[in-house]
mmCIF file of C-alpha atoms in Angstrom:
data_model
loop_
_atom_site.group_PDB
_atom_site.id
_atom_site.type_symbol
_atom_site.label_atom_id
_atom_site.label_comp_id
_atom_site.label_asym_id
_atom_site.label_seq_id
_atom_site.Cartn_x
_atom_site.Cartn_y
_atom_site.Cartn_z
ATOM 1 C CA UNK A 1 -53.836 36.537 39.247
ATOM 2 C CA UNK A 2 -50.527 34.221 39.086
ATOM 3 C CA UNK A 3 -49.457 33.844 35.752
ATOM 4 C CA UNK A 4 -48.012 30.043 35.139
ATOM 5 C CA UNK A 5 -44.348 29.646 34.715
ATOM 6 C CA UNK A 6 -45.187 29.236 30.739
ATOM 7 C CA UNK A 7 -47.292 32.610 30.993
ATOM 8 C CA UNK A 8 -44.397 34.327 32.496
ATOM 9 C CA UNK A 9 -41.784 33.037 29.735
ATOM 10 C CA UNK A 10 -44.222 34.263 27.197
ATOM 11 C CA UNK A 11 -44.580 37.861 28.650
ATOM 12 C CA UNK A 12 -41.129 37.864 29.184
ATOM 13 C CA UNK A 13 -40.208 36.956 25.785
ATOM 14 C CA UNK A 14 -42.843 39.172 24.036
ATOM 15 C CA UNK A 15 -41.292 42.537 26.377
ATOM 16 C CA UNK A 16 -38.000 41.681 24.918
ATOM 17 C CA UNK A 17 -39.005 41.401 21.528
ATOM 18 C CA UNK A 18 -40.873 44.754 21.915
ATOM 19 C CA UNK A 19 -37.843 46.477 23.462
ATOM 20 C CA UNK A 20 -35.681 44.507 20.479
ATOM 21 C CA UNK A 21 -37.626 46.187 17.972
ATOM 22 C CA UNK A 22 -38.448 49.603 19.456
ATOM 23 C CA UNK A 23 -36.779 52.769 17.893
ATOM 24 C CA UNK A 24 -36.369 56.139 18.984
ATOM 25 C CA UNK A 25 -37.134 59.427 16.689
ATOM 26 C CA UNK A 26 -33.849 61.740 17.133
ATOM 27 C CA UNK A 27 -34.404 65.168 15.917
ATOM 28 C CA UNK A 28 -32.189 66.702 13.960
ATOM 29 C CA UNK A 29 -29.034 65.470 13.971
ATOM 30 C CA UNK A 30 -26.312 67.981 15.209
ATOM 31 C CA UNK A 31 -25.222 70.719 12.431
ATOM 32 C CA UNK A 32 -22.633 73.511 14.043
ATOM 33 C CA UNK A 33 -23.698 77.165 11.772
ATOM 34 C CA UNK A 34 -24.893 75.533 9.037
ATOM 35 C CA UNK A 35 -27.175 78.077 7.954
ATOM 36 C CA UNK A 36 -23.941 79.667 6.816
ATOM 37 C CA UNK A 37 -22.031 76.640 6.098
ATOM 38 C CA UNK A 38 -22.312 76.580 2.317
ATOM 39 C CA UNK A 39 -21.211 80.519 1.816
ATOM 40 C CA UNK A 40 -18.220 79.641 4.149
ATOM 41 C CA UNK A 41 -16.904 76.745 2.440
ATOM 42 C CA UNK A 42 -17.362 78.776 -1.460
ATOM 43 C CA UNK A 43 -15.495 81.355 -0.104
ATOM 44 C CA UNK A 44 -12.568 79.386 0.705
ATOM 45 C CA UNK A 45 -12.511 80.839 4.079
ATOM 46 C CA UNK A 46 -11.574 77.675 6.020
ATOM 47 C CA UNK A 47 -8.320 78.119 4.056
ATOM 48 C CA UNK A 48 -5.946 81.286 4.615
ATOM 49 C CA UNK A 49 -5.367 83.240 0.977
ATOM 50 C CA UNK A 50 -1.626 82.977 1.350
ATOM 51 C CA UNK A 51 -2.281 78.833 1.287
ATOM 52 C CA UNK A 52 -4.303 78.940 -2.156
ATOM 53 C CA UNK A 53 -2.071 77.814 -4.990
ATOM 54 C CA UNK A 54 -4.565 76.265 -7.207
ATOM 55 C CA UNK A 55 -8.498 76.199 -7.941
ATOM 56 C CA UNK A 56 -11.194 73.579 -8.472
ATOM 57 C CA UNK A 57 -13.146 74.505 -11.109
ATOM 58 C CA UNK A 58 -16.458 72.138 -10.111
ATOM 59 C CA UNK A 59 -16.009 72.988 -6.468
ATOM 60 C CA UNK A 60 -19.438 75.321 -6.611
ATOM 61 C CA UNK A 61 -20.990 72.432 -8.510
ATOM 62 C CA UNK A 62 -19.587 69.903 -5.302
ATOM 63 C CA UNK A 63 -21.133 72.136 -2.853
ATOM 64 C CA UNK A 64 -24.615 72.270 -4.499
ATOM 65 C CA UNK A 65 -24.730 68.824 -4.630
ATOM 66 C CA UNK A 66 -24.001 68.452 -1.467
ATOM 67 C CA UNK A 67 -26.198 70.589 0.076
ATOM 68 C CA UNK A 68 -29.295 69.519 -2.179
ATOM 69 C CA UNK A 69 -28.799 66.134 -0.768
ATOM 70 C CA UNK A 70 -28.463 67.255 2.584
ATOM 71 C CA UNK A 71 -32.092 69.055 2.028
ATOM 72 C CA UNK A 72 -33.546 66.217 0.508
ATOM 73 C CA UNK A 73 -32.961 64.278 3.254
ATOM 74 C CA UNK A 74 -35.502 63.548 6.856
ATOM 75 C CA UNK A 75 -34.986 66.027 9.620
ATOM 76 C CA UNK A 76 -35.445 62.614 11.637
ATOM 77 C CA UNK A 77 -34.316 59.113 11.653
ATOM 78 C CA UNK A 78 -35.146 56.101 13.860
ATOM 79 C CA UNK A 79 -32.503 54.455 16.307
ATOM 80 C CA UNK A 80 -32.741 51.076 18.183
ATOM 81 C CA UNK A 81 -32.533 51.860 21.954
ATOM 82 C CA UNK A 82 -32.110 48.748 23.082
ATOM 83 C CA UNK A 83 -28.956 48.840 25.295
ATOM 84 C CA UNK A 84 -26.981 49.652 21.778
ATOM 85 C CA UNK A 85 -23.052 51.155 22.410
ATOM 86 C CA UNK A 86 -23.024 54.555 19.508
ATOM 87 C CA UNK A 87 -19.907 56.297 19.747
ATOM 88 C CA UNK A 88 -20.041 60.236 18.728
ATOM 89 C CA UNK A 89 -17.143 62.538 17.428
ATOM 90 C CA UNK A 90 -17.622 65.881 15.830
ATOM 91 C CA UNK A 91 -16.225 67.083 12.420
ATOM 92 C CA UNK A 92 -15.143 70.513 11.336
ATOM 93 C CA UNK A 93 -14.331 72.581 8.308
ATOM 94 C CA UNK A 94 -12.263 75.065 10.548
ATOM 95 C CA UNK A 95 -9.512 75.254 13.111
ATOM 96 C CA UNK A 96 -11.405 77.402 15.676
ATOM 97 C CA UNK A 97 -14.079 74.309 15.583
ATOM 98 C CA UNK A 98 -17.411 76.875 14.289
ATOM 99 C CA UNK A 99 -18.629 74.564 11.359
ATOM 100 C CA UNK A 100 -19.180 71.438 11.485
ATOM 101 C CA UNK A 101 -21.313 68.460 12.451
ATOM 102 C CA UNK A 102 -21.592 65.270 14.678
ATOM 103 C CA UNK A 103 -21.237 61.769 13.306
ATOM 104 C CA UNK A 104 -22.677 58.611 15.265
ATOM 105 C CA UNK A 105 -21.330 55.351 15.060
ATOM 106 C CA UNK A 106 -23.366 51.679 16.261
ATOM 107 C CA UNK A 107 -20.984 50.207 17.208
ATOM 108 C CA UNK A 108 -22.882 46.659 17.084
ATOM 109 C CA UNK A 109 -23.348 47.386 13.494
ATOM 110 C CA UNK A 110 -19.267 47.816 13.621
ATOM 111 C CA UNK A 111 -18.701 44.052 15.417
ATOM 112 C CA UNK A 112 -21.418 42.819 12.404
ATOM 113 C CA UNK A 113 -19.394 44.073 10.008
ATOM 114 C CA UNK A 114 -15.938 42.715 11.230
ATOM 115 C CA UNK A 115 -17.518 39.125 11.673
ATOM 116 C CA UNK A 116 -18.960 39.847 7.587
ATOM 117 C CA UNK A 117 -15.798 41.197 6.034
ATOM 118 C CA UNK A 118 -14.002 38.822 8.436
ATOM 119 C CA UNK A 119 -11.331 41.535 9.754
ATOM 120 C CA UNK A 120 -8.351 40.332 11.591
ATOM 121 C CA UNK A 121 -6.997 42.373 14.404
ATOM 122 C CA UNK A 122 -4.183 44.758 14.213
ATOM 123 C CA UNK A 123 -1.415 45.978 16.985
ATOM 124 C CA UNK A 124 -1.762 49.727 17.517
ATOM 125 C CA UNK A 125 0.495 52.039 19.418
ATOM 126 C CA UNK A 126 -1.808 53.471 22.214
ATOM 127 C CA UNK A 127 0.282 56.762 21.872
ATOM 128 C CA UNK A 128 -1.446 57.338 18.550
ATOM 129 C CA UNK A 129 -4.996 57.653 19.689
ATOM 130 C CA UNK A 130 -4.355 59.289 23.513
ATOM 131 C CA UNK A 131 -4.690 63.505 21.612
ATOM 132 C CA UNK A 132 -7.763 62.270 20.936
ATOM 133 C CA UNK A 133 -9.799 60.892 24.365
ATOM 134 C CA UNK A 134 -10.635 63.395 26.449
ATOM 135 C CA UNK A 135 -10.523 61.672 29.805
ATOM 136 C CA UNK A 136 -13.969 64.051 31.178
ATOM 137 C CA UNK A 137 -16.174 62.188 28.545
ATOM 138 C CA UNK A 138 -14.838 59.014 29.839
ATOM 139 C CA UNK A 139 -16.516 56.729 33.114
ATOM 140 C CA UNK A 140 -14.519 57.190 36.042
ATOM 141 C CA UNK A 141 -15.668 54.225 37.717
ATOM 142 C CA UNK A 142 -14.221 52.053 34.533
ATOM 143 C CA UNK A 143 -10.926 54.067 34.773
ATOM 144 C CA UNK A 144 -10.522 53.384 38.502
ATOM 145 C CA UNK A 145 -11.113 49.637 37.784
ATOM 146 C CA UNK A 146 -7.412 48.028 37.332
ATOM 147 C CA UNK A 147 -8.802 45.754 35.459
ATOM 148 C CA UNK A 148 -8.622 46.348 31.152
ATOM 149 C CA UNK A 149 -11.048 44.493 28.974
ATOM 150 C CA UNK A 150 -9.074 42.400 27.061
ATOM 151 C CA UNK A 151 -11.831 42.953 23.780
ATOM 152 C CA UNK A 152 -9.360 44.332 20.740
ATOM 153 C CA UNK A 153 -10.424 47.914 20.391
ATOM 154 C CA UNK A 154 -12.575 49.583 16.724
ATOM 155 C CA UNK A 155 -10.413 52.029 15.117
ATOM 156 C CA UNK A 156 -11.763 53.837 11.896
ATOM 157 C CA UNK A 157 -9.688 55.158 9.500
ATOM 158 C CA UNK A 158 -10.121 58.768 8.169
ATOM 159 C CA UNK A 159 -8.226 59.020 4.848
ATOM 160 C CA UNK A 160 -7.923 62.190 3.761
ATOM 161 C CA UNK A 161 -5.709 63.636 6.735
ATOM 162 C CA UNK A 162 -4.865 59.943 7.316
ATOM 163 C CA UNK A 163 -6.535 60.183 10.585
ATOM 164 C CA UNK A 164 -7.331 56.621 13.092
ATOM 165 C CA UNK A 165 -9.879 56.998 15.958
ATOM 166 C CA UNK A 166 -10.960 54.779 17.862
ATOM 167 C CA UNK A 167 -14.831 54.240 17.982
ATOM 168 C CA UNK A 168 -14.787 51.408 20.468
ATOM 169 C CA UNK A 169 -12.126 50.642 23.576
ATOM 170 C CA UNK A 170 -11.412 54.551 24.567
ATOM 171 C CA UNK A 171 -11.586 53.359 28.352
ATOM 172 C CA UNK A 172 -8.833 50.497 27.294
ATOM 173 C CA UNK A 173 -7.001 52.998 25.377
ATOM 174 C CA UNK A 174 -6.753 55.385 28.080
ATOM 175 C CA UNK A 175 -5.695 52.385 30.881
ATOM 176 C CA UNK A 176 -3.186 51.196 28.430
ATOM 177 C CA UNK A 177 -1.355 54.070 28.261
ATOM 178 C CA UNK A 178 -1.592 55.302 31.677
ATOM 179 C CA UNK A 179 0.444 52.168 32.222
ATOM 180 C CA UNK A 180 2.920 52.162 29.559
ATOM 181 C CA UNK A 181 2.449 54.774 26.741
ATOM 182 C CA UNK A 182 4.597 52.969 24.260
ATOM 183 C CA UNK A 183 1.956 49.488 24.871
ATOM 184 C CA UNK A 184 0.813 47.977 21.867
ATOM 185 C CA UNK A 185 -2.861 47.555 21.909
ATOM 186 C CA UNK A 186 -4.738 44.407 19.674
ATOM 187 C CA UNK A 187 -7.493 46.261 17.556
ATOM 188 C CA UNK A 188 -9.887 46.373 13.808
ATOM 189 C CA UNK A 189 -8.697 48.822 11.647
ATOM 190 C CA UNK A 190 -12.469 49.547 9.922
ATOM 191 C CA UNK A 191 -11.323 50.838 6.524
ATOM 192 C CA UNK A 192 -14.149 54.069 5.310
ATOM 193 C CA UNK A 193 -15.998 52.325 3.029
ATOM 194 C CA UNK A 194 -16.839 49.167 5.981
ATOM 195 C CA UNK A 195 -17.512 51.797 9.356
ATOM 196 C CA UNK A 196 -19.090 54.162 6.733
ATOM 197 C CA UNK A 197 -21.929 51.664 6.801
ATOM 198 C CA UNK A 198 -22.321 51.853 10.798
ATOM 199 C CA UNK A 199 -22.963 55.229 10.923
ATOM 200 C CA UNK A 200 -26.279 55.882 12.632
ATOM 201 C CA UNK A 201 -28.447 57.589 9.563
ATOM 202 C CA UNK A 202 -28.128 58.530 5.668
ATOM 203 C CA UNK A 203 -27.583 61.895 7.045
ATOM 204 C CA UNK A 204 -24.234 61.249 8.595
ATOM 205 C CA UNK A 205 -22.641 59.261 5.962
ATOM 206 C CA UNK A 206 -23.724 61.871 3.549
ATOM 207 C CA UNK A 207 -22.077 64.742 5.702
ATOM 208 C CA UNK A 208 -18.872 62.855 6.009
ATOM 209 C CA UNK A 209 -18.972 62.391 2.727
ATOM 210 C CA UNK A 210 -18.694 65.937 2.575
ATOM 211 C CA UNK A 211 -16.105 66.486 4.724
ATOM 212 C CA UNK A 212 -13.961 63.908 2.776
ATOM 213 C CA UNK A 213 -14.596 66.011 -0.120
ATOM 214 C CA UNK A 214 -13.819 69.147 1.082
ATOM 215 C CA UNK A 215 -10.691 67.478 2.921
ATOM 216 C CA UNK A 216 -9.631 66.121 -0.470
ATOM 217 C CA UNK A 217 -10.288 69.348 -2.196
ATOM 218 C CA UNK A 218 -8.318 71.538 0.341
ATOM 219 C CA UNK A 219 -5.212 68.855 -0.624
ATOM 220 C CA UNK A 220 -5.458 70.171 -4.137
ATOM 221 C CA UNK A 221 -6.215 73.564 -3.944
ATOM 222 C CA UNK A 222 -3.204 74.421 -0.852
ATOM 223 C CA UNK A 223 -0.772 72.044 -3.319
ATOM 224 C CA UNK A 224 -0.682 69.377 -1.231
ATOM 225 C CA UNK A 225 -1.567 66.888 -4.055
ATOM 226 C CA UNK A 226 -1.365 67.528 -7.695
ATOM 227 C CA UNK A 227 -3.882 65.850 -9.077
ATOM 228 C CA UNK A 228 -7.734 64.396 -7.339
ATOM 229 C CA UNK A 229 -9.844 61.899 -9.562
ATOM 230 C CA UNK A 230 -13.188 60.191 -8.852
ATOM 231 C CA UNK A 231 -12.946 57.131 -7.541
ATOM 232 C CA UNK A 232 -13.530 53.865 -8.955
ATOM 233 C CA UNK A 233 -16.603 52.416 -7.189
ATOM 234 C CA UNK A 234 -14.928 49.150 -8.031
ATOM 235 C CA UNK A 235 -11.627 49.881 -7.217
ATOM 236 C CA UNK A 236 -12.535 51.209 -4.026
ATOM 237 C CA UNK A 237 -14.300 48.532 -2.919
ATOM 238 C CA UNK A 238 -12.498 45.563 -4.328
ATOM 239 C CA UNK A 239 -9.412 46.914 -3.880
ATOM 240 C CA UNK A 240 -7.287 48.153 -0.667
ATOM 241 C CA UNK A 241 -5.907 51.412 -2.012
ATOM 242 C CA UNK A 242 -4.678 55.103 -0.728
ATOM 243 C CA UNK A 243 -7.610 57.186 -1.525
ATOM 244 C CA UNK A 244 -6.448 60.542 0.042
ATOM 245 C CA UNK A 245 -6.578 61.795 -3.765
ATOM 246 C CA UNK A 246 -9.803 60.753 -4.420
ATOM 247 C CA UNK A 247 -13.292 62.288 -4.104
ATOM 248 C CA UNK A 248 -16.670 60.639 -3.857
ATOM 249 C CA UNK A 249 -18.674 60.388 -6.635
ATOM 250 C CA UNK A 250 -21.753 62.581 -6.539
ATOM 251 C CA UNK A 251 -25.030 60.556 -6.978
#
């Protein structure tokens, strides 16, 4: 039977708005050895002996939070599938990359959020972000196009080692500087507590979290800062302010 030209709109419209609003289960997020994860970090064995100078005397109180809340949380989480862009980068608590964890960006939750906080773009150096792509995980028919999207690139900023990634543009990063190293590239600089809120799940923002912690700790207790304070909900997000001193409060 021939469905009218209404009939087919309908259909049509009524597939997309299933595909709009399906979600896909994703099991488990990625977790490098943490079984032994918590042991590893008490111990201080990220850090070599010779580099302690100092101790934190609620850092086994930190890490029990922590990993209660991790605990607490689903094993799964839902994800829209429907022709979303997530960017993926993986975290660790050592240099020979054996603990850590993946964290997932939307990056259409990342454009929302620039339209709602109204971000204006930034010039970067694309000679700050090229250590960081890895040109195997890029498309090679996008890198062989000479044509660059001229879209300004995400960047999110990792405070504690004052680290900036890009979470969206690494093809245009990549082009840019296989041109002309020293280009300037137009991007958003997403601040933690904005892309915080595009990661994929509760899970990831708790384990970065974490990692900021740790990262803010390891300042302290190696001497690179003298001093590390709770932050100010308020002051953090009302205010634009260093924060590489400052822990998140446990909740």
């Amino acid at each position: 039977m021939m469905l009218s030209e209404r009939d087919a709109n309908i259909r049509k419209e009524g597939n997309r708005m299933t595909l709009l609003s399906q979600m896909i289960k994703v099991e488990n997020c990625k977790l490098y050895n943490f079984n032994n994860i918590w042991d590893f970090l008490l111990e201080y064995k990220h850090i070599p002996s010779e580099m302690i100078k100092h101790e934190f005397n609620k850092y086994k109180e930190e890490l029990e939070w922590f990993e209660s809340k991790i605990n607490s949380l689903p094993k799964t989480f839902n994800r829209i599938i429907d022709g979303r862009q997530y960017y993926h980068r993986d975290f660790y608590f050592d240099n020979n990359a054996k603990y850590g964890f993946e964290i997932e960006w939307d990056i259409n939750i990342a454009k929302e959020l620039i339209q709602t906080n109204k971000l204006q773009t930034v010039n970067f150096n694309v000679g700050k972000f090229i250590d960081y792509i890895n040109p195997r995980d890029l498309n090679q028919a996008i890198l062989r196009d000479p044509n660059i999207n001229p879209e300004p690139i995400i960047v999110m900023h990792y405070d504690p080692i004052n680290l900036f990634v890009p979470i969206d543009g690494n093809h245009r990063v990549y082009k840019t500087h296989r041109i002309n190293p020293n280009k300037p590239i137009e991007g958003y600089l997403l601040s933690p507590e904005i892309h915080i809120q595009a990661m994929a799940c509760d899970l990831h923002r708790i384990l970065y979290k974490l990692h900021h912690n740790i990262a803010v700790i390891n300042n302290l207790v190696t001497g690179n800062k003298n001093r590390i304070k709770r932050y100010s909900k308020w002051n953090f997000l009302k205010k634009r302010q260093a924060i590489t001193n400052r822990l998140y409060r446990l909740e």
